[in-house]
Short mmCIF file of C-alpha atoms and ligand atoms in Angstrom, two decimals:
data_model
loop_
_atom_site.label_atom_id
_atom_site.label_comp_id
_atom_site.label_asym_id
_atom_site.label_seq_id
_atom_site.Cartn_x
_atom_site.Cartn_y
_atom_site.Cartn_z
CA MET A 4 167.03 202.30 67.79
CA ASP A 5 164.50 203.80 65.37
CA ASP A 6 166.99 204.88 62.55
CA ASP A 7 169.47 202.13 62.80
CA PRO A 8 169.69 199.55 60.10
CA VAL A 9 167.95 196.35 60.96
CA LEU A 10 169.14 192.87 60.39
CA ILE A 11 166.25 190.32 60.02
CA LEU A 12 167.23 186.62 60.28
CA GLY A 13 164.50 185.12 58.03
CA GLY A 14 163.21 182.19 56.13
CA THR A 15 159.62 182.56 57.25
CA ALA A 16 156.35 184.31 56.14
CA GLU A 17 156.61 186.42 59.28
CA ALA A 18 160.09 187.63 58.31
CA LEU A 19 158.82 188.61 54.83
CA ALA A 20 156.04 190.69 56.36
CA LEU A 21 158.36 192.28 58.75
CA ALA A 22 160.77 193.43 56.14
CA ALA A 23 157.97 194.92 54.01
CA ALA A 24 156.56 196.80 57.02
CA LEU A 25 160.00 198.07 58.09
CA VAL A 26 160.87 199.12 54.46
CA GLY A 27 157.46 200.80 54.19
CA ALA A 28 158.26 202.74 57.41
CA GLY A 29 161.52 203.97 55.76
CA ARG A 30 163.87 201.71 57.77
CA ALA A 31 167.13 200.34 56.25
CA VAL A 32 166.66 196.60 56.35
CA THR A 33 168.73 193.65 55.42
CA SER A 34 167.21 190.11 55.44
CA SER A 35 169.42 187.11 55.96
CA LEU A 36 168.43 183.70 54.32
CA ALA A 37 170.10 180.41 54.94
CA GLY A 38 169.94 179.60 51.30
CA ARG A 39 168.47 176.12 51.72
CA VAL A 40 165.28 176.51 49.73
CA ARG A 41 165.61 176.28 45.86
CA ASP A 42 163.17 179.23 44.96
CA PRO A 43 162.75 181.27 48.13
CA ALA A 44 160.18 184.09 48.27
CA MET A 45 162.57 187.14 48.29
CA PRO A 46 161.98 189.84 50.94
CA VAL A 47 161.76 193.57 50.01
CA GLY A 48 165.01 195.52 51.01
CA ALA A 49 168.47 194.21 50.87
CA VAL A 50 169.03 190.42 51.12
CA ARG A 51 171.97 188.32 51.89
CA VAL A 52 172.13 184.55 51.49
CA GLY A 53 174.11 181.70 53.23
CA GLY A 54 175.37 180.87 56.78
CA PHE A 55 177.76 183.21 58.53
CA SER A 56 180.40 180.54 59.28
CA THR A 57 183.47 180.28 57.02
CA SER A 58 186.48 178.01 56.76
CA ARG A 59 188.15 180.35 59.36
CA THR A 60 185.26 181.35 61.73
CA ASP A 61 182.33 179.72 63.32
CA GLY A 62 178.75 180.88 62.75
CA VAL A 63 178.59 182.90 66.04
CA THR A 64 181.80 184.73 65.29
CA GLY A 65 180.84 185.26 61.68
CA LEU A 66 177.51 186.83 62.63
CA ALA A 67 178.93 188.93 65.42
CA ASP A 68 181.58 190.29 62.94
CA TYR A 69 178.87 190.96 60.29
CA LEU A 70 176.87 192.89 62.83
CA VAL A 71 179.70 195.10 63.74
CA GLU A 72 181.00 195.50 60.18
CA HIS A 73 177.65 196.64 58.76
CA ARG A 74 176.68 198.75 61.94
CA PHE A 75 173.40 197.20 62.50
CA GLY A 76 171.48 198.78 65.46
CA VAL A 77 169.14 195.84 66.06
CA VAL A 78 168.66 192.25 64.99
CA VAL A 79 165.36 190.53 64.69
CA ASP A 80 165.41 186.72 64.81
CA ALA A 81 162.41 185.86 62.69
CA THR A 82 163.56 182.41 61.82
CA HIS A 83 161.39 179.33 62.11
CA PRO A 84 160.61 178.10 65.66
CA PHE A 85 162.54 174.84 64.83
CA ALA A 86 165.63 176.67 63.44
CA ALA A 87 167.33 176.33 66.96
CA THR A 88 170.89 176.58 65.75
CA ILE A 89 170.71 179.93 64.20
CA SER A 90 168.46 181.37 67.05
CA ALA A 91 171.19 180.23 69.60
CA HIS A 92 173.90 181.71 67.41
CA ALA A 93 171.94 184.98 67.11
CA ALA A 94 171.65 185.21 70.97
CA ALA A 95 175.40 184.69 71.39
CA ALA A 96 176.48 186.87 68.49
CA ALA A 97 174.15 189.81 69.39
CA ALA A 98 175.57 189.77 72.96
CA ARG A 99 179.10 189.61 71.78
CA ALA A 100 178.57 192.46 69.40
CA GLY A 101 176.51 194.53 71.83
CA VAL A 102 173.54 194.64 69.45
CA PRO A 103 169.96 194.35 70.79
CA LEU A 104 168.16 191.29 69.69
CA VAL A 105 164.45 190.59 69.65
CA ARG A 106 162.53 187.46 68.42
CA LEU A 107 159.46 187.40 66.22
CA VAL A 108 157.98 183.97 66.60
CA ARG A 109 154.46 182.89 65.52
CA PRO A 110 152.40 181.34 68.39
CA GLY A 111 152.59 177.57 68.66
CA TRP A 112 149.67 175.12 68.76
CA ARG A 113 149.88 174.49 72.50
CA ASP A 114 146.73 176.53 72.83
CA HIS A 115 144.84 174.98 69.94
CA PRO A 116 141.44 173.61 71.12
CA ASP A 117 142.35 170.12 70.38
CA ALA A 118 145.97 170.15 71.71
CA ASP A 119 145.23 168.08 74.67
CA ARG A 120 143.98 165.30 72.48
CA TRP A 121 147.37 165.07 70.67
CA THR A 122 150.32 163.17 71.52
CA TRP A 123 153.31 165.48 72.16
CA VAL A 124 156.90 164.26 71.78
CA ASP A 125 160.16 166.16 71.96
CA SER A 126 162.12 165.03 68.99
CA THR A 127 161.69 163.46 65.53
CA ALA A 128 163.40 160.21 67.00
CA ALA A 129 160.74 160.10 69.69
CA ALA A 130 157.95 160.68 66.89
CA ALA A 131 159.35 157.67 64.91
CA LEU A 132 159.02 155.62 68.15
CA ALA A 133 155.63 156.83 69.06
CA GLY A 134 154.20 156.28 65.52
CA ALA A 135 155.76 152.77 65.17
CA ALA A 136 152.29 151.18 65.06
CA SER A 137 150.87 153.30 62.36
CA ARG A 138 150.41 151.74 58.85
CA ARG A 139 149.60 154.71 56.81
CA PRO A 140 151.14 157.83 58.42
CA PHE A 141 151.16 161.28 56.98
CA LEU A 142 154.41 163.02 57.58
CA THR A 143 154.55 166.86 57.55
CA THR A 144 157.68 167.37 59.57
CA GLY A 145 159.99 168.57 56.78
CA ARG A 146 162.53 166.92 54.55
CA GLN A 147 165.29 167.20 57.16
CA SER A 148 163.30 164.94 59.54
CA LEU A 149 162.91 161.99 57.15
CA GLU A 150 166.21 160.32 57.98
CA ALA A 151 165.17 159.95 61.48
CA PHE A 152 162.00 158.02 60.61
CA LEU A 153 163.83 155.90 58.35
CA ARG A 154 166.42 155.02 60.91
CA ARG A 155 163.69 153.37 63.04
CA ALA A 156 162.97 149.78 61.99
CA GLY A 157 159.66 149.24 60.22
CA TRP A 158 159.07 152.74 58.88
CA ALA A 159 160.42 151.83 55.31
CA ASP A 160 157.60 149.26 55.08
CA LYS A 161 154.82 151.57 55.90
CA GLU A 162 152.55 153.42 53.38
CA VAL A 163 153.82 156.73 54.34
CA THR A 164 152.62 159.98 52.65
CA VAL A 165 155.30 162.60 52.84
CA ARG A 166 154.84 166.28 52.08
CA VAL A 167 157.84 168.53 51.62
CA VAL A 168 158.58 171.91 50.03
CA ASP A 169 161.95 170.89 48.47
CA PRO A 170 162.95 167.36 47.33
CA PRO A 171 164.43 165.22 49.99
CA GLU A 172 168.23 164.77 50.04
CA ILE A 173 167.91 160.94 50.55
CA PRO A 174 166.23 158.32 48.63
CA LEU A 175 162.73 157.33 49.87
CA PRO A 176 161.41 153.75 50.09
CA ALA A 177 159.27 152.63 47.11
CA ARG A 178 156.16 152.46 49.30
CA TRP A 179 156.47 156.07 50.34
CA ARG A 180 154.46 158.61 48.44
CA LEU A 181 156.03 161.95 48.06
CA ILE A 182 154.06 165.18 47.62
CA ARG A 183 155.88 168.36 46.93
CA SER A 184 154.00 171.49 47.60
CA ARG A 185 154.13 174.74 49.57
CA GLY A 186 151.26 175.94 51.89
CA PRO A 187 149.00 177.48 52.79
CA TYR A 188 146.55 174.50 52.79
CA GLY A 189 142.70 174.42 53.11
CA TYR A 190 140.49 172.29 55.06
CA ASP A 191 138.77 170.62 52.25
CA ASP A 192 142.10 169.61 50.47
CA GLU A 193 143.72 168.38 53.63
CA ARG A 194 140.61 166.26 54.42
CA GLU A 195 140.44 164.80 50.91
CA LEU A 196 144.14 164.03 51.08
CA MET A 197 144.02 162.15 54.40
CA ASP A 198 140.77 160.42 53.44
CA ALA A 199 142.08 159.16 50.05
CA ALA A 200 145.37 158.00 51.61
CA GLY A 201 143.70 156.18 54.30
CA THR A 202 145.91 158.10 56.85
CA ASP A 203 145.89 156.55 60.28
CA LEU A 204 148.30 159.11 61.95
CA LEU A 205 149.16 162.61 61.23
CA VAL A 206 152.74 163.72 62.36
CA THR A 207 153.55 167.32 62.53
CA LYS A 208 155.89 169.77 64.28
CA ASP A 209 154.38 172.52 66.43
CA SER A 210 155.14 175.08 63.59
CA GLY A 211 152.12 177.09 64.75
CA GLY A 212 150.35 179.78 62.79
CA SER A 213 147.50 179.32 60.41
CA HIS A 214 149.19 178.42 56.99
CA THR A 215 149.39 174.73 57.81
CA ALA A 216 146.84 174.44 60.64
CA ALA A 217 143.90 173.15 58.37
CA LYS A 218 145.34 169.56 58.58
CA LEU A 219 144.71 169.52 62.29
CA ALA A 220 140.92 170.26 62.04
CA ALA A 221 140.76 167.67 59.13
CA ALA A 222 142.50 164.98 61.28
CA ARG A 223 140.14 165.59 64.03
CA ASP A 224 137.10 165.42 61.83
CA LEU A 225 138.30 162.17 60.29
CA GLY A 226 139.20 160.67 63.60
CA VAL A 227 142.98 160.59 62.68
CA PRO A 228 145.17 160.68 65.83
CA VAL A 229 147.94 163.49 65.71
CA LEU A 230 151.48 163.28 66.87
CA VAL A 231 153.18 166.60 67.52
CA ILE A 232 156.95 167.25 67.78
CA ALA A 233 157.19 170.06 70.43
CA ARG A 234 159.39 173.12 69.85
CA PRO A 235 162.87 173.32 70.93
CA PRO A 236 163.61 175.62 73.74
CA SER A 237 164.15 179.32 72.85
CA PRO A 238 167.29 181.14 73.90
CA THR A 239 166.69 182.73 77.32
CA GLY A 240 166.65 186.54 77.81
CA VAL A 241 165.59 187.35 74.23
CA PRO A 242 162.29 189.41 74.21
CA ALA A 243 159.85 187.56 71.99
CA TYR A 244 156.91 189.03 70.13
CA ALA A 245 154.15 187.27 68.22
CA THR A 246 153.19 189.77 65.60
CA THR A 247 154.93 192.36 63.15
CA ALA A 248 153.14 195.16 64.83
CA GLU A 249 154.52 194.28 68.25
CA VAL A 250 158.04 194.17 66.83
CA LEU A 251 157.59 197.44 65.04
CA ALA A 252 156.54 199.05 68.42
CA ALA A 253 159.50 197.52 70.24
CA LEU A 254 161.91 198.77 67.53
CA ALA A 255 160.55 202.35 67.86
P1 NAP B 25 169.25 175.86 61.89
O1 NAP B 25 169.43 174.47 61.97
O2 NAP B 25 168.88 176.59 63.03
O3 NAP B 25 170.73 176.57 61.36
C1 NAP B 25 171.69 175.85 60.72
C2 NAP B 25 172.66 176.78 60.06
O4 NAP B 25 172.09 177.44 58.87
C3 NAP B 25 172.99 177.97 60.93
O5 NAP B 25 174.07 177.49 61.87
C4 NAP B 25 173.49 178.98 60.01
O6 NAP B 25 174.69 178.66 59.48
C5 NAP B 25 172.47 178.84 58.77
N1 NAP B 25 171.23 179.63 58.98
C6 NAP B 25 170.08 179.26 59.32
N2 NAP B 25 169.23 180.30 59.16
C7 NAP B 25 169.96 181.34 58.64
C8 NAP B 25 169.60 182.58 58.16
N3 NAP B 25 168.24 183.04 58.30
N4 NAP B 25 170.53 183.38 57.66
C9 NAP B 25 171.88 182.87 57.53
N5 NAP B 25 172.15 181.67 57.86
C10 NAP B 25 171.19 180.90 58.47
O7 NAP B 25 168.23 176.28 60.58
P2 NAP B 25 167.30 175.18 59.79
O8 NAP B 25 166.25 174.59 60.66
O9 NAP B 25 168.19 174.40 58.79
O10 NAP B 25 166.55 176.37 58.84
C11 NAP B 25 167.24 177.03 57.90
C12 NAP B 25 166.43 178.16 57.52
O11 NAP B 25 165.13 177.76 57.07
C13 NAP B 25 166.07 179.22 58.57
O12 NAP B 25 166.34 180.51 58.07
C14 NAP B 25 164.65 178.96 58.94
O13 NAP B 25 163.94 180.23 59.19
C15 NAP B 25 164.02 178.39 57.68
N6 NAP B 25 162.98 177.43 57.91
C16 NAP B 25 163.25 176.32 58.76
C17 NAP B 25 162.21 175.43 59.12
C18 NAP B 25 162.48 174.31 60.00
O14 NAP B 25 161.48 173.53 60.29
N7 NAP B 25 163.60 174.06 60.59
C19 NAP B 25 160.97 175.55 58.42
C20 NAP B 25 160.71 176.66 57.58
C21 NAP B 25 161.83 177.56 57.30
P3 NAP B 25 176.12 179.28 60.01
O15 NAP B 25 176.31 178.63 61.27
O16 NAP B 25 177.02 178.95 58.93
O17 NAP B 25 175.78 180.83 60.28
#
């Protein structure tokens, strides 16, 4: 598969790095973005934007057809560990089209030195329940998660600090403070933010990686409890690699 065009399902820093490495190695690469983020960092190489479903086809069929039509030799699912739908679609579509699929996924925080001090839950709804007693929580779980917190009684009255990249699609309660920014974040800034807000609970997804990990050390040092939403299960039978170098080796 070392000459075949590569489709990268992207939307992550890892996908950007992989596209750059493959293009640098002379490979034909197309990156696919969902098109949700307003001003995405653009990968090098060819780029397509938007889901694969149409009014006539579901996402799996659309992706399988796309793979065959453009004669991709391999697909790399480098989407975010919480983008479970597209990863499941990739597994089904690649199998249907007979195209090899590998996954590039950053290691999670299960092995973080503080991981056994955190409370782990399986969903945003479970995080809303587990964090019910907090008064000034800091939510770093993404704009798509906010509705689940607001569905739970009491959350609208908390002094919530919310940090998101793009603006939420729903109105937020007056007591909630919205911060719009994109990582990476450093330890000092994270500590200052939580200290100034009087944060009494940090809520995060197990996004993994280093870009957003400083908040975990800052929370520990401030004595702020941490609530972590665990990753959804990965599709079975898809070889997974943690680094660009490992994917390059697998593709060669
Ligand atoms: P998702 O729930 O797994 O996917 C929802 C739908 O969005 C898919 O069924 C597919 O539509 C479309 N889609 C998703 N990723 C795509 C891609 N790379 N190329 C083309 N279509 C894609 O995804 P999500 O959690 O909303 O995330 C959307 C994108 O944001 C992903 O690419 C992901 O890497 C990135 N991202 C997600 C998170 C997160 O926390 N979830 C964080 C950072 C970045 P069709 O069914 O029409 O094909």
